[in-house]
XYZ file of C-alpha atoms in Angstrom:
137
model
C 27.741 39.620 131.111
C 25.201 36.791 130.876
C 23.522 36.158 127.555
C 19.767 36.888 127.533
C 17.690 33.766 127.963
C 14.916 32.705 125.631
C 13.213 30.768 128.410
C 10.243 32.512 130.064
C 10.560 33.531 133.707
C 8.500 35.360 136.318
C 9.211 36.984 139.677
C 6.744 38.451 142.168
C 7.699 40.777 144.997
C 5.069 41.472 147.666
C 5.570 44.911 149.143
C 4.161 46.760 152.128
C 2.284 50.019 151.915
C 5.478 52.055 152.279
C 7.054 54.509 149.824
C 10.484 52.993 150.597
C 9.264 49.888 148.747
C 9.790 51.759 145.470
C 13.566 51.703 146.015
C 13.464 48.013 146.945
C 11.555 47.273 143.731
C 13.993 49.236 141.558
C 17.013 47.476 143.038
C 15.343 44.077 142.761
C 14.499 44.782 139.117
C 18.106 45.752 138.374
C 19.386 42.526 139.927
C 16.887 40.363 138.028
C 17.620 41.995 134.687
C 21.372 41.713 135.295
C 21.297 37.998 136.098
C 19.126 37.354 133.034
C 21.445 39.291 130.705
C 18.969 42.116 130.107
C 20.923 45.005 131.626
C 20.254 47.124 128.511
C 16.583 47.335 129.551
C 17.370 48.514 133.074
C 17.205 52.287 132.696
C 13.768 52.412 131.090
C 12.464 49.475 133.161
C 13.502 51.239 136.390
C 11.544 54.328 135.364
C 8.486 52.201 134.572
C 8.708 50.258 137.855
C 9.121 53.499 139.790
C 5.992 54.996 138.281
C 3.783 51.910 138.614
C 4.846 50.994 142.155
C 4.749 54.628 143.307
C 1.138 54.872 142.184
C 0.296 51.652 144.030
C 1.752 52.760 147.358
C 0.889 56.453 147.189
C -2.677 56.330 145.924
C -4.017 53.227 147.691
C -4.196 52.099 151.298
C -3.333 48.407 151.232
C -0.482 46.133 150.286
C 0.910 45.959 146.768
C 3.085 43.727 144.628
C 5.396 43.909 141.660
C 5.470 41.147 139.072
C 8.114 40.876 136.360
C 7.452 38.478 133.528
C 9.711 37.682 130.553
C 8.401 35.882 127.489
C 8.984 36.180 123.736
C 11.521 39.021 124.085
C 9.041 41.153 126.086
C 9.399 42.252 129.704
C 6.000 42.751 131.301
C 5.976 44.853 134.459
C 2.835 44.639 136.595
C 1.994 46.503 139.772
C -0.908 45.176 141.813
C -2.782 47.046 144.508
C -5.963 46.329 146.437
C -7.939 49.258 145.023
C -10.224 48.045 142.189
C -10.704 51.565 140.786
C -9.080 52.159 137.394
C -6.049 54.412 137.252
C -6.696 57.909 135.960
C -6.023 58.184 132.231
C -2.679 59.703 131.245
C -2.910 63.361 130.434
C -1.176 65.045 127.575
C -0.836 68.321 129.413
C 2.224 70.494 129.607
C 3.856 70.059 133.012
C 6.353 72.325 134.639
C 9.851 70.984 134.062
C 10.350 70.602 137.824
C 6.933 69.085 138.610
C 7.314 66.119 140.950
C 3.838 64.632 140.628
C 1.060 64.005 138.139
C 3.063 62.664 135.209
C 3.407 58.971 136.099
C 1.125 57.261 133.629
C 2.050 59.735 130.914
C 5.687 58.662 131.370
C 4.626 55.010 131.282
C 2.689 55.592 128.074
C 5.617 57.446 126.501
C 8.331 54.937 127.484
C 6.588 51.552 127.301
C 5.717 49.689 124.128
C 2.231 49.034 125.497
C 0.401 49.500 128.780
C -2.981 48.974 130.378
C -4.786 47.774 133.443
C -7.249 45.102 134.430
C -9.319 44.409 137.528
C -8.590 41.351 139.607
C -11.497 39.331 140.935
C -10.555 35.730 141.492
C -10.319 33.583 144.566
C -11.785 36.336 146.714
C -8.952 38.730 145.817
C -9.729 42.164 144.557
C -7.806 45.062 143.221
C -6.149 45.781 139.919
C -3.007 45.250 137.915
C -1.515 48.145 136.022
C 0.962 46.756 133.513
C 3.344 47.794 130.786
C 5.451 45.961 128.219
C 9.020 46.659 127.235
C 10.326 44.880 124.147
C 13.960 43.817 124.071
C 14.455 44.588 120.370
């Protein structure tokens, strides 16, 4: 298994407005983390990518992207979509054990070391990034 690198890196995957893109993003994430020696982060990172990208393709109407950024022992996962509206705040409600929707950002908040969002307004682009951090240590 490769040794984790200390050098920063970044990957961006542009995805269509298609729920099948979530699977593509998860598999791409797994490959990237494997080649960079960070396989131990894969399980939690896959959950985080699934939630962020799912929200982008299910709750907006345009294209989306996934950006993975590694620096200073922190994996930042960002999902961009063209909707500038903020994501709904995570809820601390009790969900049915078999509920299949409504828990995404609560899972992100529970599993990530930090998370947030910011609007994007540069170069004529619009939309938002919803991001989360996952520390290696």
